[in-house]
Coordinates of C-alpha atoms in Angstrom, one line a residue:
Chain A
M1 CA 0.0 0.0 0.0
G2 CA 1.1 3.5 -0.6
K3 CA 1.1 3.8 -4.3
V4 CA 0.6 7.2 -5.9
I5 CA -0.2 7.8 -9.6
I6 CA -0.5 11.4 -10.9
K7 CA -1.6 11.9 -14.5
N8 CA -1.8 15.1 -16.4
L9 CA -2.1 17.2 -13.3
E10 CA -2.7 20.9 -13.9
K11 CA -3.2 23.6 -11.3
R12 CA -4.1 27.2 -11.9
F13 CA -4.6 30.0 -9.4
G14 CA -6.7 32.3 -11.6
D15 CA -4.5 33.1 -14.6
L16 CA -1.4 31.8 -13.0
E17 CA -0.5 28.3 -14.1
V18 CA 1.5 26.8 -11.3
L19 CA 1.6 23.1 -12.4
K20 CA 1.6 22.1 -16.0
D21 CA 1.0 18.5 -17.1
I22 CA 2.6 16.7 -14.2
N23 CA 2.9 13.0 -14.6
L24 CA 4.4 11.0 -11.7
E25 CA 4.2 7.5 -10.4
V26 CA 5.4 6.7 -6.9
K27 CA 5.8 3.0 -6.1
E28 CA 5.1 1.4 -2.7
Q29 CA 7.8 2.2 -0.2
E30 CA 9.5 4.6 -2.5
V31 CA 11.1 7.7 -1.2
I32 CA 10.8 10.7 -3.6
C33 CA 12.5 14.0 -3.0
I34 CA 11.2 17.0 -4.9
I35 CA 13.6 19.8 -5.4
G36 CA 13.4 23.2 -7.1
A37 CA 13.4 26.9 -6.5
S38 CA 10.8 28.7 -4.5
G39 CA 7.7 29.3 -6.6
S40 CA 8.5 26.4 -8.9
G41 CA 5.3 24.6 -7.8
K42 CA 6.7 21.9 -5.7
S43 CA 4.7 22.6 -2.6
T44 CA 1.6 23.1 -4.6
L45 CA 2.1 19.6 -6.1
L46 CA 2.4 18.1 -2.6
R47 CA -0.7 20.0 -1.4
C48 CA -2.7 18.7 -4.4
I49 CA -1.9 15.1 -3.4
N50 CA -4.0 15.4 -0.3
A51 CA -6.4 17.9 -1.7
L52 CA -5.4 20.9 0.3
E53 CA -5.3 22.4 -3.1
E54 CA -7.9 21.3 -5.7
A55 CA -6.4 20.1 -8.9
T56 CA -7.6 22.1 -11.9
S57 CA -7.4 19.0 -14.1
G58 CA -5.9 15.6 -14.2
T59 CA -6.1 12.7 -11.8
I60 CA -4.3 11.8 -8.6
E61 CA -4.7 8.2 -7.4
V62 CA -3.5 7.0 -4.1
D63 CA -3.9 3.2 -3.7
G64 CA -6.4 3.2 -6.5
N65 CA -8.6 6.0 -5.1
D66 CA -8.9 9.1 -7.4
I67 CA -8.9 12.2 -5.1
T68 CA -10.1 14.4 -7.9
K69 CA -13.3 12.4 -7.9
A70 CA -13.4 11.8 -4.1
D71 CA -16.0 14.4 -3.2
G72 CA -17.7 13.1 -0.1
N73 CA -15.0 10.7 0.6
I74 CA -12.2 13.2 0.9
N75 CA -11.9 12.7 4.7
K76 CA -11.5 9.0 4.3
Y77 CA -9.0 9.6 1.6
R78 CA -6.9 12.0 3.6
Q79 CA -6.7 9.6 6.6
N80 CA -4.5 7.4 4.4
I81 CA -2.1 10.3 3.7
G82 CA 0.0 11.9 6.4
M83 CA 1.2 15.5 6.0
V84 CA 4.0 17.3 7.7
F85 CA 4.1 21.1 7.3
Q86 CA 6.9 23.6 7.3
Q87 CA 5.4 25.5 10.2
F88 CA 4.6 22.2 12.2
N89 CA 1.0 23.4 12.8
L90 CA 0.6 21.6 16.1
F91 CA -2.5 22.4 18.0
P92 CA -1.4 24.9 20.7
H93 CA -4.3 24.3 23.0
M94 CA -3.7 20.6 23.4
T95 CA -0.9 18.6 25.1
V96 CA 1.6 16.7 22.9
L97 CA -0.2 13.5 23.8
R98 CA -3.6 14.9 22.8
N99 CA -2.2 16.4 19.6
I100 CA -1.3 12.9 18.5
S101 CA -4.3 10.9 19.9
F102 CA -6.9 13.5 19.1
A103 CA -7.7 12.6 15.4
P104 CA -8.0 8.8 15.9
V105 CA -10.3 9.3 18.9
S106 CA -12.4 12.1 17.3
L107 CA -12.9 10.0 14.2
K108 CA -13.8 7.0 16.4
L109 CA -11.0 4.8 14.9
K110 CA -9.7 4.1 18.3
T111 CA -10.7 4.3 22.0
K112 CA -9.0 7.0 24.0
A113 CA -6.9 4.4 25.8
E114 CA -5.8 2.7 22.6
A115 CA -5.0 6.0 20.9
E116 CA -3.0 7.2 23.8
E117 CA -1.0 3.9 23.9
T118 CA -0.2 4.3 20.2
A119 CA 0.7 8.0 20.8
M120 CA 3.1 7.0 23.5
K121 CA 4.7 4.4 21.2
L122 CA 5.1 7.0 18.5
L123 CA 6.5 9.5 21.0
R124 CA 9.1 6.9 22.0
R125 CA 9.9 6.4 18.3
V126 CA 10.6 10.1 17.9
D127 CA 12.4 10.1 21.2
L128 CA 10.0 12.5 23.0
A129 CA 8.1 10.3 25.5
E130 CA 9.0 12.6 28.4
K131 CA 7.2 15.5 26.7
A132 CA 3.8 13.8 26.4
N133 CA 2.0 16.1 28.8
V134 CA 3.5 19.5 27.9
H135 CA 2.0 22.0 25.4
P136 CA 3.7 22.5 22.1
E137 CA 4.9 26.1 23.0
Q138 CA 7.2 24.5 25.5
L139 CA 9.0 22.5 22.8
S140 CA 11.8 23.6 20.5
G141 CA 11.1 23.7 16.8
G142 CA 12.8 20.4 16.2
Q143 CA 10.8 18.8 18.9
Q144 CA 7.6 20.3 17.6
Q145 CA 8.3 18.9 14.1
R146 CA 9.0 15.4 15.5
V147 CA 5.6 15.6 17.4
A148 CA 4.0 16.7 14.1
I149 CA 5.4 13.6 12.4
A150 CA 4.1 11.4 15.2
R151 CA 0.7 13.0 14.9
A152 CA 0.6 12.2 11.2
L153 CA 1.7 8.6 11.8
A154 CA -1.0 8.2 14.4
M155 CA -3.5 7.9 11.6
N156 CA -1.5 4.9 10.3
P157 CA -1.1 6.4 6.8
D158 CA 0.3 4.5 3.8
V159 CA 1.9 7.7 2.3
M160 CA 3.6 10.5 4.1
L161 CA 4.0 14.0 2.6
F162 CA 6.6 16.4 3.9
D163 CA 6.4 20.0 2.9
E164 CA 9.8 21.5 3.6
P165 CA 9.9 20.0 7.0
T166 CA 13.2 21.5 8.1
S167 CA 13.0 25.0 6.5
A168 CA 11.6 26.7 9.5
L169 CA 14.1 25.1 11.9
D170 CA 17.3 26.5 13.4
P171 CA 20.3 24.7 11.8
E172 CA 21.2 22.7 14.9
M173 CA 17.7 21.1 14.9
V174 CA 17.6 20.0 11.3
G175 CA 19.5 16.8 12.0
E176 CA 17.1 15.4 14.6
V177 CA 14.1 15.8 12.3
L178 CA 15.9 14.3 9.3
N179 CA 17.0 11.3 11.4
V180 CA 13.3 10.6 12.2
M181 CA 12.5 10.8 8.5
K182 CA 15.4 8.5 7.6
Q183 CA 14.2 5.9 10.1
L184 CA 10.7 6.2 8.6
A185 CA 12.1 5.6 5.1
K186 CA 14.1 2.6 6.4
D187 CA 10.8 1.2 7.9
G188 CA 9.3 1.2 4.4
M189 CA 7.0 4.2 4.4
T190 CA 6.2 5.7 1.0
M191 CA 7.4 9.3 1.3
I192 CA 7.2 12.3 -0.9
V193 CA 9.4 15.0 0.5
V194 CA 9.7 18.6 -0.7
T195 CA 13.0 19.7 0.5
H196 CA 16.0 22.0 0.3
E197 CA 18.2 19.5 2.1
M198 CA 20.2 18.2 -0.8
G199 CA 22.3 16.0 1.5
F200 CA 19.1 14.3 2.7
A201 CA 17.9 13.8 -0.8
R202 CA 21.2 12.4 -1.9
E203 CA 21.3 9.9 1.0
V204 CA 17.7 8.8 1.4
A205 CA 15.8 9.4 -1.8
D206 CA 15.2 6.5 -4.3
R207 CA 14.4 9.1 -6.9
V208 CA 14.9 12.9 -7.1
I209 CA 12.5 15.1 -9.0
F210 CA 13.5 18.6 -10.2
I211 CA 10.6 20.9 -10.8
D212 CA 10.9 24.3 -12.5
E213 CA 8.1 26.6 -13.6
G214 CA 5.5 24.0 -13.0
F215 CA 7.1 21.2 -15.1
I216 CA 9.0 18.1 -14.0
V217 CA 12.2 19.0 -15.8
E218 CA 14.3 16.0 -14.8
E219 CA 14.0 13.0 -12.6
G220 CA 16.2 10.1 -11.7
P221 CA 18.2 8.4 -8.9
P222 CA 20.1 10.9 -6.7
S223 CA 23.4 9.8 -8.1
E224 CA 22.3 10.8 -11.5
I225 CA 20.6 14.1 -10.6
F226 CA 23.4 15.3 -8.4
G227 CA 26.3 13.6 -10.1
N228 CA 25.4 13.9 -13.8
P229 CA 22.4 16.3 -14.4
K230 CA 21.4 16.5 -18.0
N231 CA 19.1 19.4 -18.3
Q232 CA 20.7 22.9 -18.2
R233 CA 18.1 24.2 -15.8
T234 CA 18.8 21.4 -13.4
I235 CA 22.5 22.3 -13.6
N236 CA 21.9 26.0 -13.0
F237 CA 19.7 25.2 -10.0
L238 CA 22.2 22.8 -8.4
N239 CA 25.1 25.2 -9.0
K240 CA 23.2 27.8 -7.0
V241 CA 22.2 25.5 -4.0
L242 CA 25.2 23.2 -3.7
Chain B
M1 CA -34.7 66.6 49.4
N2 CA -31.1 65.4 49.5
I3 CA -29.7 62.5 47.4
V4 CA -29.7 60.0 50.3
A5 CA -33.3 60.6 51.1
L6 CA -34.1 60.2 47.4
V7 CA -32.3 57.0 47.1
V8 CA -34.1 55.6 50.2
Q9 CA -37.5 56.8 48.9
Y10 CA -37.2 55.4 45.4
W11 CA -35.0 52.4 46.2
P12 CA -37.5 49.6 45.4
R13 CA -38.3 51.2 42.0
L14 CA -34.6 51.8 41.1
I15 CA -33.7 48.3 42.0
A16 CA -36.6 46.9 40.0
G17 CA -35.4 49.1 37.0
L18 CA -31.9 47.8 37.4
G19 CA -33.2 44.2 37.7
L20 CA -35.1 44.6 34.4
T21 CA -32.0 46.1 32.8
V22 CA -29.9 43.1 33.8
Q23 CA -32.5 40.6 32.8
I24 CA -33.0 42.1 29.4
T25 CA -29.2 42.2 28.9
I26 CA -28.7 38.5 29.8
I27 CA -31.6 37.2 27.7
S28 CA -30.6 39.4 24.7
L29 CA -26.9 38.3 25.0
F30 CA -28.0 34.7 25.1
F31 CA -29.9 34.9 21.8
A32 CA -27.2 37.3 20.4
G33 CA -24.6 34.7 21.2
I34 CA -26.5 32.1 19.1
L35 CA -27.0 34.5 16.2
G36 CA -23.3 35.7 16.4
M37 CA -22.0 32.2 16.3
V38 CA -24.2 31.1 13.4
F39 CA -23.6 34.2 11.3
G40 CA -19.9 34.3 12.3
L41 CA -19.5 30.8 11.0
L42 CA -21.4 31.6 7.8
S43 CA -19.1 34.6 7.2
V44 CA -16.0 32.3 7.1
S45 CA -17.7 29.7 4.9
K46 CA -16.3 28.7 1.6
R47 CA -19.7 29.2 0.0
K48 CA -20.2 32.7 -1.4
S49 CA -23.9 32.6 -0.9
L50 CA -23.6 31.8 2.8
R51 CA -21.0 34.6 3.2
A52 CA -23.4 37.0 1.5
I53 CA -26.2 36.2 3.9
A54 CA -23.9 37.0 6.9
L55 CA -22.6 40.1 5.2
V56 CA -26.2 41.5 4.6
Y57 CA -27.1 40.8 8.2
V58 CA -24.0 42.5 9.7
D59 CA -24.3 45.4 7.3
V60 CA -27.9 46.1 8.2
V61 CA -27.2 45.9 11.9
R62 CA -24.1 48.2 11.6
G63 CA -25.6 50.5 9.1
T64 CA -28.7 51.5 11.0
P65 CA -29.0 53.2 14.5
L66 CA -30.1 51.0 17.3
L67 CA -32.9 53.4 18.1
V68 CA -34.3 53.1 14.6
Q69 CA -34.1 49.3 14.9
A70 CA -36.1 49.5 18.1
F71 CA -38.8 51.7 16.6
F72 CA -39.0 49.5 13.5
I73 CA -39.4 46.3 15.6
Y74 CA -41.8 47.9 18.2
F75 CA -43.9 50.1 16.0
G76 CA -43.2 49.2 12.4
I77 CA -43.5 45.4 12.2
P78 CA -46.5 45.0 14.5
Q79 CA -48.4 47.6 12.4
V80 CA -47.9 45.6 9.2
L81 CA -48.7 42.3 10.9
G82 CA -51.6 43.8 12.8
I83 CA -50.4 42.5 16.2
Q84 CA -50.0 44.0 19.6
S85 CA -46.4 44.4 20.6
D86 CA -44.9 44.2 24.0
P87 CA -42.1 46.7 24.8
V88 CA -40.0 44.2 26.7
V89 CA -40.2 41.5 24.0
S90 CA -39.6 44.0 21.3
G91 CA -36.6 45.3 23.2
I92 CA -35.1 41.9 23.6
I93 CA -35.6 41.1 19.9
T94 CA -33.9 44.4 19.0
L95 CA -31.0 44.0 21.3
S96 CA -30.5 40.3 20.3
L97 CA -30.4 41.1 16.6
N98 CA -28.2 44.1 17.2
A99 CA -25.6 42.5 19.4
G100 CA -25.8 39.4 17.3
G101 CA -24.5 41.3 14.3
Y102 CA -21.6 42.7 16.3
L103 CA -20.9 39.3 17.8
A104 CA -20.9 37.8 14.3
E105 CA -18.1 40.2 13.4
I106 CA -16.2 39.3 16.6
V107 CA -16.5 35.6 15.9
R108 CA -15.4 36.1 12.3
G109 CA -12.4 38.1 13.4
G110 CA -11.5 35.5 16.0
I111 CA -11.6 32.6 13.5
E112 CA -9.6 34.5 11.0
S113 CA -7.0 35.3 13.6
I114 CA -6.1 31.6 13.8
S115 CA -3.4 30.7 11.3
K116 CA -4.7 28.8 8.2
G117 CA -2.2 26.0 9.0
Q118 CA -4.3 24.9 11.9
M119 CA -7.3 24.1 9.7
E120 CA -5.1 22.5 7.1
A121 CA -3.4 20.3 9.7
A122 CA -6.7 19.2 11.1
R123 CA -8.1 18.5 7.6
S124 CA -4.9 16.7 6.6
L125 CA -5.6 14.2 9.4
G126 CA -9.0 13.4 7.8
L127 CA -11.2 15.5 10.2
P128 CA -14.3 16.8 8.6
Y129 CA -14.6 20.7 8.4
G130 CA -17.2 20.9 11.3
M131 CA -15.2 18.8 13.6
A132 CA -12.0 20.7 12.8
M133 CA -13.8 24.0 13.4
R134 CA -15.3 22.8 16.7
S135 CA -12.3 21.1 18.2
V136 CA -9.3 23.0 16.7
I137 CA -10.2 26.4 15.5
L138 CA -12.9 27.7 17.9
P139 CA -11.2 26.8 21.2
Q140 CA -8.3 28.9 20.1
A141 CA -10.4 31.6 18.5
I142 CA -12.5 32.1 21.7
R143 CA -9.4 32.9 23.6
T144 CA -8.5 35.8 21.3
M145 CA -12.1 36.8 21.1
T146 CA -12.6 37.2 24.9
P147 CA -11.8 40.9 25.3
A148 CA -14.1 41.9 22.4
L149 CA -16.8 39.6 23.7
I150 CA -16.7 41.2 27.1
N151 CA -16.7 44.7 25.6
Q152 CA -19.8 43.8 23.6
C153 CA -21.6 42.6 26.8
I154 CA -20.9 46.0 28.4
I155 CA -22.1 47.8 25.3
T156 CA -25.3 45.8 25.2
L157 CA -26.0 46.5 28.9
K158 CA -25.7 50.2 28.3
D159 CA -27.8 50.0 25.1
T160 CA -30.7 48.8 27.2
S161 CA -31.2 52.4 28.2
L162 CA -32.3 53.2 24.7
L163 CA -35.3 50.9 25.2
S164 CA -36.7 53.6 27.6
V165 CA -38.1 55.3 24.5
I166 CA -40.4 52.4 23.7
G167 CA -41.6 52.3 27.2
V168 CA -39.6 49.6 28.8
T169 CA -39.3 50.4 32.5
E170 CA -35.6 49.5 32.8
L171 CA -33.3 51.7 34.9
T172 CA -33.3 54.8 32.6
Q173 CA -37.0 54.8 32.1
T174 CA -37.4 54.4 35.9
G175 CA -35.3 57.5 36.3
R176 CA -37.5 59.5 33.8
L177 CA -40.7 58.4 35.6
I178 CA -39.3 59.5 39.0
I179 CA -38.2 62.9 37.6
A180 CA -41.7 63.3 36.2
N181 CA -42.9 63.1 39.8
N182 CA -40.4 65.3 41.6
Y183 CA -38.6 67.3 38.9
Q184 CA -35.2 66.6 40.6
S185 CA -33.3 66.0 37.4
F186 CA -29.8 66.5 38.7
E187 CA -30.1 64.2 41.7
V188 CA -32.0 61.4 39.9
W189 CA -29.8 61.2 36.8
A190 CA -26.7 61.2 39.1
I191 CA -28.2 58.2 41.0
V192 CA -29.0 56.4 37.8
A193 CA -25.5 57.0 36.4
V194 CA -23.9 55.7 39.5
M195 CA -26.0 52.6 39.4
Y196 CA -25.0 51.8 35.8
F197 CA -21.4 52.6 36.7
I198 CA -21.4 50.2 39.7
I199 CA -22.9 47.3 37.8
I200 CA -20.6 47.7 34.9
M201 CA -17.5 48.0 37.2
I202 CA -18.6 44.7 38.8
L203 CA -18.9 43.1 35.4
S204 CA -15.5 44.5 34.3
K205 CA -13.8 43.1 37.3
I206 CA -15.4 39.6 36.8
S207 CA -14.5 39.6 33.2
K208 CA -10.9 40.8 33.8
R209 CA -10.6 37.7 36.0
I210 CA -12.0 35.4 33.3
E211 CA -9.6 37.0 30.8
R212 CA -6.6 36.4 33.0
K213 CA -7.6 32.8 33.6
M214 CA -8.0 32.2 29.9
S215 CA -4.7 33.7 28.9
Y216 CA -2.6 31.9 31.5
G217 CA -4.3 28.6 32.1
K218 CA -4.2 26.2 29.1
S219 CA -7.2 24.0 28.7
D220 CA -6.4 20.4 28.1
N221 CA -9.2 19.2 25.9

């Protein structure tokens, strides 16, 4: 489980065409890193996959369910896709434990006790068990992002989307978040990661996708994209960021 | 007659007037709260038609004087419908609709003050819109809304004095009736003003305490 197929995806904001004819197949357990300049459309692509942005045309299938036709089922569909945001977006009025257990309990997928047990397990996995009963404001950025990952995992998704998960972090906290993500990749999670962390992409990604001006310009294994990029635009971009 | 003697003589009537003022305020704020929540939620809806309904309501409330609203509801509507109107009921309807409009704006502002990421995070977990609004957005919004809510409560309490013109014997009307007996305008209005002032000071103190509690204590639900 965790297969994503995107066909002929287009996204417009009014007259602005942000994504143009995107075609992408993500296999089960594959880790994809999407790179590109700001404004290239990479975050929009990610947000289309769980319908935070509505696709203008094209289809997006996750495990055979087409989100562009999901309508009433959109909540069910989203339960299968975890999302981690640049700004963490933890719920400030809830404790860490409740941030994680809240959705499964509210959606009646688990009892409170079950959900809290799972939440504690996930907290141990991101090495924050001792923070279960504090509020997010008392955590560092890196800790908040690890809780956010645990919160997404609590829904037991088959696909995880990461939208620049380390961009809002102080440099010394980037590592702890990337380590959690690496472990997740090792455990076989299907992951689509929009990132500026080229080191992470090189080390963890099965495939790197370079997006520019709404097109997938080049894709391939990291060794190829970073070692021997073919497209001039890819070369220009990598020269700037590496 | 000095002020103390006046207070003693008219105390039962003044207290009855104040009692009605407080009662009308509480009942009106109850209905206004419901209206404010409903129209506030409509005004942040994705559907344009729902937002338009809320916009019209708020604009009508804000674009007309409260006194005109009271006359319209007490004299205007009953005439067309051919019914007898009761000043207290008309007064409560007027204040409910009026405060409801302002509360709707406060609710809208409170919801919009919460970062968009909160709703997105909740929806990304698969929560339906209503559940996300109820459990994630509103608990946070209410905290930011509290000072404005308290302010509106005080305004509504003071606005009850306008209902004296449609014959509601709340505190202001009581003052007018007493003056009609004894012509002691200065003393009576001073007494009435002090009574409003005291009740509002009490409310402010209580609300300050609530506000402080909400900003420091974090609820755990």
